[in-house]
mmCIF file of C-alpha atoms in Angstrom:
data_model
loop_
_atom_site.group_PDB
_atom_site.id
_atom_site.type_symbol
_atom_site.label_atom_id
_atom_site.label_comp_id
_atom_site.label_asym_id
_atom_site.label_seq_id
_atom_site.Cartn_x
_atom_site.Cartn_y
_atom_site.Cartn_z
ATOM 1 C CA MET A 1 -27.394 -41.367 49.996
ATOM 2 C CA PRO A 2 -30.523 -43.292 51.026
ATOM 3 C CA ILE A 3 -31.349 -43.761 54.689
ATOM 4 C CA ASP A 4 -30.788 -47.329 55.862
ATOM 5 C CA ILE A 5 -33.508 -49.365 57.611
ATOM 6 C CA PRO A 6 -31.830 -51.874 59.964
ATOM 7 C CA PRO A 7 -31.449 -54.837 60.035
ATOM 8 C CA PHE A 8 -32.463 -55.592 56.427
ATOM 9 C CA GLY A 9 -31.716 -52.393 54.544
ATOM 10 C CA ALA A 10 -34.059 -49.913 52.872
ATOM 11 C CA ARG A 11 -34.332 -51.703 49.538
ATOM 12 C CA THR A 12 -35.380 -55.002 51.105
ATOM 13 C CA VAL A 13 -37.973 -53.425 53.396
ATOM 14 C CA ILE A 14 -39.433 -51.379 50.536
ATOM 15 C CA TRP A 15 -39.524 -54.462 48.302
ATOM 16 C CA VAL A 16 -41.382 -56.521 50.949
ATOM 17 C CA PHE A 17 -44.099 -53.899 51.397
ATOM 18 C CA ALA A 18 -44.371 -53.178 47.667
ATOM 19 C CA GLN A 19 -44.635 -56.901 46.878
ATOM 20 C CA GLN A 20 -47.322 -57.484 49.505
ATOM 21 C CA HIS A 21 -49.255 -54.517 48.137
ATOM 22 C CA LEU A 22 -49.018 -55.964 44.608
ATOM 23 C CA PHE A 23 -50.132 -59.421 45.759
ATOM 24 C CA PHE A 24 -53.272 -58.072 47.421
ATOM 25 C CA ALA A 25 -53.903 -55.495 44.685
ATOM 26 C CA SER A 26 -53.838 -58.186 42.011
ATOM 27 C CA PHE A 27 -56.404 -60.167 43.986
ATOM 28 C CA VAL A 28 -58.568 -57.068 44.498
ATOM 29 C CA LEU A 29 -58.386 -56.368 40.752
ATOM 30 C CA GLY A 30 -58.877 -59.932 39.524
ATOM 31 C CA ALA A 31 -61.473 -61.296 41.939
ATOM 32 C CA PRO A 32 -64.201 -58.736 41.062
ATOM 33 C CA ILE A 33 -63.943 -59.824 37.418
ATOM 34 C CA PHE A 34 -64.584 -63.397 38.542
ATOM 35 C CA ILE A 35 -67.362 -62.225 40.886
ATOM 36 C CA VAL A 36 -69.246 -60.306 38.189
ATOM 37 C CA ILE A 37 -68.983 -63.268 35.812
ATOM 38 C CA CYS A 38 -70.335 -65.624 38.515
ATOM 39 C CA GLU A 39 -73.150 -63.247 39.389
ATOM 40 C CA TYR A 40 -74.070 -62.921 35.706
ATOM 41 C CA LEU A 41 -74.017 -66.709 35.264
ATOM 42 C CA GLY A 42 -76.273 -67.037 38.302
ATOM 43 C CA LEU A 43 -78.705 -64.556 36.794
ATOM 44 C CA ARG A 44 -78.725 -66.267 33.389
ATOM 45 C CA THR A 45 -78.889 -69.885 34.583
ATOM 46 C CA LYS A 46 -80.952 -69.276 37.750
ATOM 47 C CA ASP A 47 -78.416 -71.482 39.559
ATOM 48 C CA LEU A 48 -77.988 -70.146 43.093
ATOM 49 C CA ARG A 49 -74.546 -71.743 43.429
ATOM 50 C CA TYR A 50 -73.065 -69.038 41.175
ATOM 51 C CA GLU A 51 -74.693 -66.327 43.253
ATOM 52 C CA ARG A 52 -73.421 -67.882 46.482
ATOM 53 C CA LEU A 53 -69.914 -68.259 45.049
ATOM 54 C CA ALA A 54 -69.882 -64.618 43.937
ATOM 55 C CA ARG A 55 -71.078 -63.391 47.315
ATOM 56 C CA GLU A 56 -68.626 -65.509 49.324
ATOM 57 C CA THR A 57 -65.735 -64.372 47.139
ATOM 58 C CA MET A 58 -66.814 -60.760 47.583
ATOM 59 C CA LYS A 59 -66.485 -61.184 51.362
ATOM 60 C CA MET A 60 -62.792 -61.918 50.868
ATOM 61 C CA VAL A 61 -62.382 -58.965 48.510
ATOM 62 C CA ALA A 62 -63.840 -56.578 51.087
ATOM 63 C CA VAL A 63 -61.214 -57.674 53.614
ATOM 64 C CA ALA A 64 -58.385 -57.822 51.063
ATOM 65 C CA TYR A 65 -59.230 -54.297 49.895
ATOM 66 C CA SER A 66 -58.402 -52.890 53.319
ATOM 67 C CA ILE A 67 -55.189 -54.911 53.555
ATOM 68 C CA THR A 68 -54.190 -53.682 50.083
ATOM 69 C CA ALA A 69 -54.669 -50.083 51.185
ATOM 70 C CA ILE A 70 -52.647 -50.625 54.366
ATOM 71 C CA PHE A 71 -49.701 -52.131 52.486
ATOM 72 C CA GLY A 72 -49.919 -49.400 49.824
ATOM 73 C CA VAL A 73 -49.781 -46.621 52.400
ATOM 74 C CA LEU A 74 -46.946 -48.308 54.319
ATOM 75 C CA PHE A 75 -45.027 -48.826 51.080
ATOM 76 C CA SER A 76 -45.471 -45.156 50.166
ATOM 77 C CA PHE A 77 -44.350 -43.859 53.552
ATOM 78 C CA ILE A 78 -41.378 -46.211 53.737
ATOM 79 C CA LEU A 79 -40.350 -45.198 50.204
ATOM 80 C CA MET A 80 -40.539 -41.500 51.097
ATOM 81 C CA GLY A 81 -38.014 -41.846 53.922
ATOM 82 C CA PRO A 82 -34.945 -43.444 52.369
ATOM 83 C CA TYR A 83 -35.591 -42.189 48.831
ATOM 84 C CA GLN A 84 -36.882 -38.640 49.325
ATOM 85 C CA GLY A 85 -35.241 -37.207 46.224
ATOM 86 C CA PHE A 86 -36.534 -39.978 43.986
ATOM 87 C CA THR A 87 -40.035 -39.799 45.482
ATOM 88 C CA ASN A 88 -40.113 -36.017 45.059
ATOM 89 C CA TYR A 89 -38.996 -36.368 41.429
ATOM 90 C CA LEU A 90 -41.770 -38.867 40.680
ATOM 91 C CA MET A 91 -44.380 -36.730 42.442
ATOM 92 C CA VAL A 92 -43.391 -33.628 40.478
ATOM 93 C CA ARG A 93 -43.270 -35.379 37.101
ATOM 94 C CA PHE A 94 -46.369 -37.560 37.630
ATOM 95 C CA TYR A 95 -48.463 -35.266 39.821
ATOM 96 C CA PRO A 96 -51.582 -35.466 37.588
ATOM 97 C CA VAL A 97 -51.301 -39.266 37.548
ATOM 98 C CA PHE A 98 -51.032 -39.469 41.344
ATOM 99 C CA LEU A 99 -53.909 -36.995 41.760
ATOM 100 C CA ALA A 100 -56.120 -39.042 39.417
ATOM 101 C CA TYR A 101 -55.032 -42.216 41.244
ATOM 102 C CA GLY A 102 -56.088 -40.773 44.593
ATOM 103 C CA LEU A 103 -59.475 -39.738 43.229
ATOM 104 C CA LEU A 104 -59.955 -43.153 41.626
ATOM 105 C CA ILE A 105 -59.119 -44.882 44.926
ATOM 106 C CA LEU A 106 -61.916 -42.869 46.499
ATOM 107 C CA LEU A 107 -64.317 -43.729 43.659
ATOM 108 C CA GLU A 108 -63.382 -47.410 43.682
ATOM 109 C CA THR A 109 -63.849 -47.583 47.453
ATOM 110 C CA ILE A 110 -67.321 -46.071 47.178
ATOM 111 C CA LEU A 111 -68.276 -48.369 44.296
ATOM 112 C CA MET A 112 -66.826 -51.491 45.903
ATOM 113 C CA TYR A 113 -68.552 -51.017 49.237
ATOM 114 C CA THR A 114 -71.793 -49.985 47.506
ATOM 115 C CA TYR A 115 -71.562 -53.175 45.448
ATOM 116 C CA TRP A 116 -70.934 -55.279 48.546
ATOM 117 C CA TYR A 117 -73.523 -53.704 50.838
ATOM 118 C CA SER A 118 -76.259 -53.451 48.179
ATOM 119 C CA TRP A 119 -76.214 -57.180 47.410
ATOM 120 C CA ASP A 120 -79.506 -57.860 49.218
ATOM 121 C CA ALA A 121 -81.083 -54.485 48.497
ATOM 122 C CA LEU A 122 -80.617 -54.956 44.752
ATOM 123 C CA ALA A 123 -81.554 -58.655 44.704
ATOM 124 C CA ARG A 124 -84.519 -57.877 42.426
ATOM 125 C CA ARG A 125 -82.478 -55.504 40.261
ATOM 126 C CA LYS A 126 -79.591 -57.791 39.363
ATOM 127 C CA GLY A 127 -78.754 -55.845 36.205
ATOM 128 C CA LEU A 128 -78.076 -52.716 38.267
ATOM 129 C CA HIS A 129 -76.059 -54.692 40.794
ATOM 130 C CA ILE A 130 -73.942 -56.314 38.076
ATOM 131 C CA SER A 131 -73.432 -52.851 36.544
ATOM 132 C CA LEU A 132 -71.964 -51.690 39.859
ATOM 133 C CA GLY A 133 -69.585 -54.659 39.715
ATOM 134 C CA VAL A 134 -68.565 -53.758 36.167
ATOM 135 C CA ALA A 135 -67.908 -50.176 37.311
ATOM 136 C CA VAL A 136 -65.675 -51.474 40.123
ATOM 137 C CA ASN A 137 -63.719 -53.469 37.541
ATOM 138 C CA LEU A 138 -63.366 -50.549 35.136
ATOM 139 C CA VAL A 139 -62.127 -48.153 37.814
ATOM 140 C CA GLY A 140 -59.705 -50.763 39.146
ATOM 141 C CA THR A 141 -58.317 -51.373 35.673
ATOM 142 C CA VAL A 142 -57.778 -47.651 35.050
ATOM 143 C CA MET A 143 -55.975 -47.413 38.408
ATOM 144 C CA MET A 144 -53.712 -50.268 37.379
ATOM 145 C CA LEU A 145 -52.960 -48.578 34.038
ATOM 146 C CA LEU A 146 -52.022 -45.353 35.825
ATOM 147 C CA MET A 147 -49.611 -47.011 38.235
ATOM 148 C CA ASN A 148 -48.171 -49.111 35.421
ATOM 149 C CA ALA A 149 -47.246 -45.805 33.763
ATOM 150 C CA VAL A 150 -45.086 -44.868 36.748
ATOM 151 C CA GLY A 151 -43.543 -48.340 36.940
ATOM 152 C CA ALA A 152 -42.894 -48.442 33.204
ATOM 153 C CA PHE A 153 -41.245 -45.019 33.382
ATOM 154 C CA MET A 154 -38.844 -46.373 35.993
ATOM 155 C CA LEU A 155 -38.047 -49.324 33.706
ATOM 156 C CA THR A 156 -37.669 -47.412 30.430
ATOM 157 C CA PRO A 157 -37.684 -43.624 30.774
ATOM 158 C CA PRO A 158 -37.985 -41.847 27.428
ATOM 159 C CA GLN A 159 -34.995 -40.034 25.987
ATOM 160 C CA GLY A 160 -34.930 -36.453 27.212
ATOM 161 C CA ALA A 161 -37.145 -37.308 30.187
ATOM 162 C CA GLU A 162 -36.513 -33.902 31.771
ATOM 163 C CA GLU A 163 -38.204 -32.121 28.848
ATOM 164 C CA ALA A 164 -40.783 -34.828 28.069
ATOM 165 C CA THR A 165 -44.488 -34.162 28.333
ATOM 166 C CA LEU A 166 -46.613 -36.169 30.758
ATOM 167 C CA TRP A 167 -47.923 -38.291 27.882
ATOM 168 C CA GLN A 168 -44.378 -39.048 26.711
ATOM 169 C CA LEU A 169 -43.484 -40.115 30.270
ATOM 170 C CA ILE A 170 -46.542 -42.378 30.439
ATOM 171 C CA ASN A 171 -46.441 -43.820 26.918
ATOM 172 C CA ASN A 172 -42.898 -45.146 27.106
ATOM 173 C CA PRO A 173 -41.613 -48.361 25.475
ATOM 174 C CA SER A 174 -42.605 -50.737 28.288
ATOM 175 C CA TRP A 175 -46.006 -49.310 29.303
ATOM 176 C CA THR A 176 -48.157 -51.330 26.891
ATOM 177 C CA GLY A 177 -46.300 -54.558 27.605
ATOM 178 C CA LEU A 178 -46.564 -54.009 31.350
ATOM 179 C CA ASN A 179 -50.296 -53.348 31.025
ATOM 180 C CA LEU A 180 -50.832 -56.546 29.065
ATOM 181 C CA HIS A 181 -48.726 -58.531 31.513
ATOM 182 C CA ARG A 182 -50.445 -57.220 34.625
ATOM 183 C CA PHE A 183 -53.940 -57.542 33.217
#
């Protein structure tokens, strides 16, 4: 029996934190794509408005990144309380996915802050700076694909999930559709 969280109930509280995490995470995933495109357009057209737009948008991403992490951690801790058995089951079955996710969070954080703080230092090496932005986008997309695997498993677990391999758990009927939808 799940632990209740007064006055709203565990499910509502978990949903609120999970939804806020998804809102900010979608911004943190989508905005860098826009930023890299703007920075590239600025480089190609020599129009400083694109560069300024990219840089100003990146300021918001740097702040939103921290808020995303806060909501993600709060969501995880709140989920672990009322739904310990479920959380333990997911951690056991998807341990390699969660381990890779944690390492990718670290890598994305390093890349994102390097991208942000090297903006002036790499002003004369725009190709390198844009490459950092592309790397941020690639790592973020892989992180999304990994967490979509866990979400898709909860939507459509494969038959015989207890004996399924990790790949069978990940590559279930709704994983591809969820990836396309979220991207």
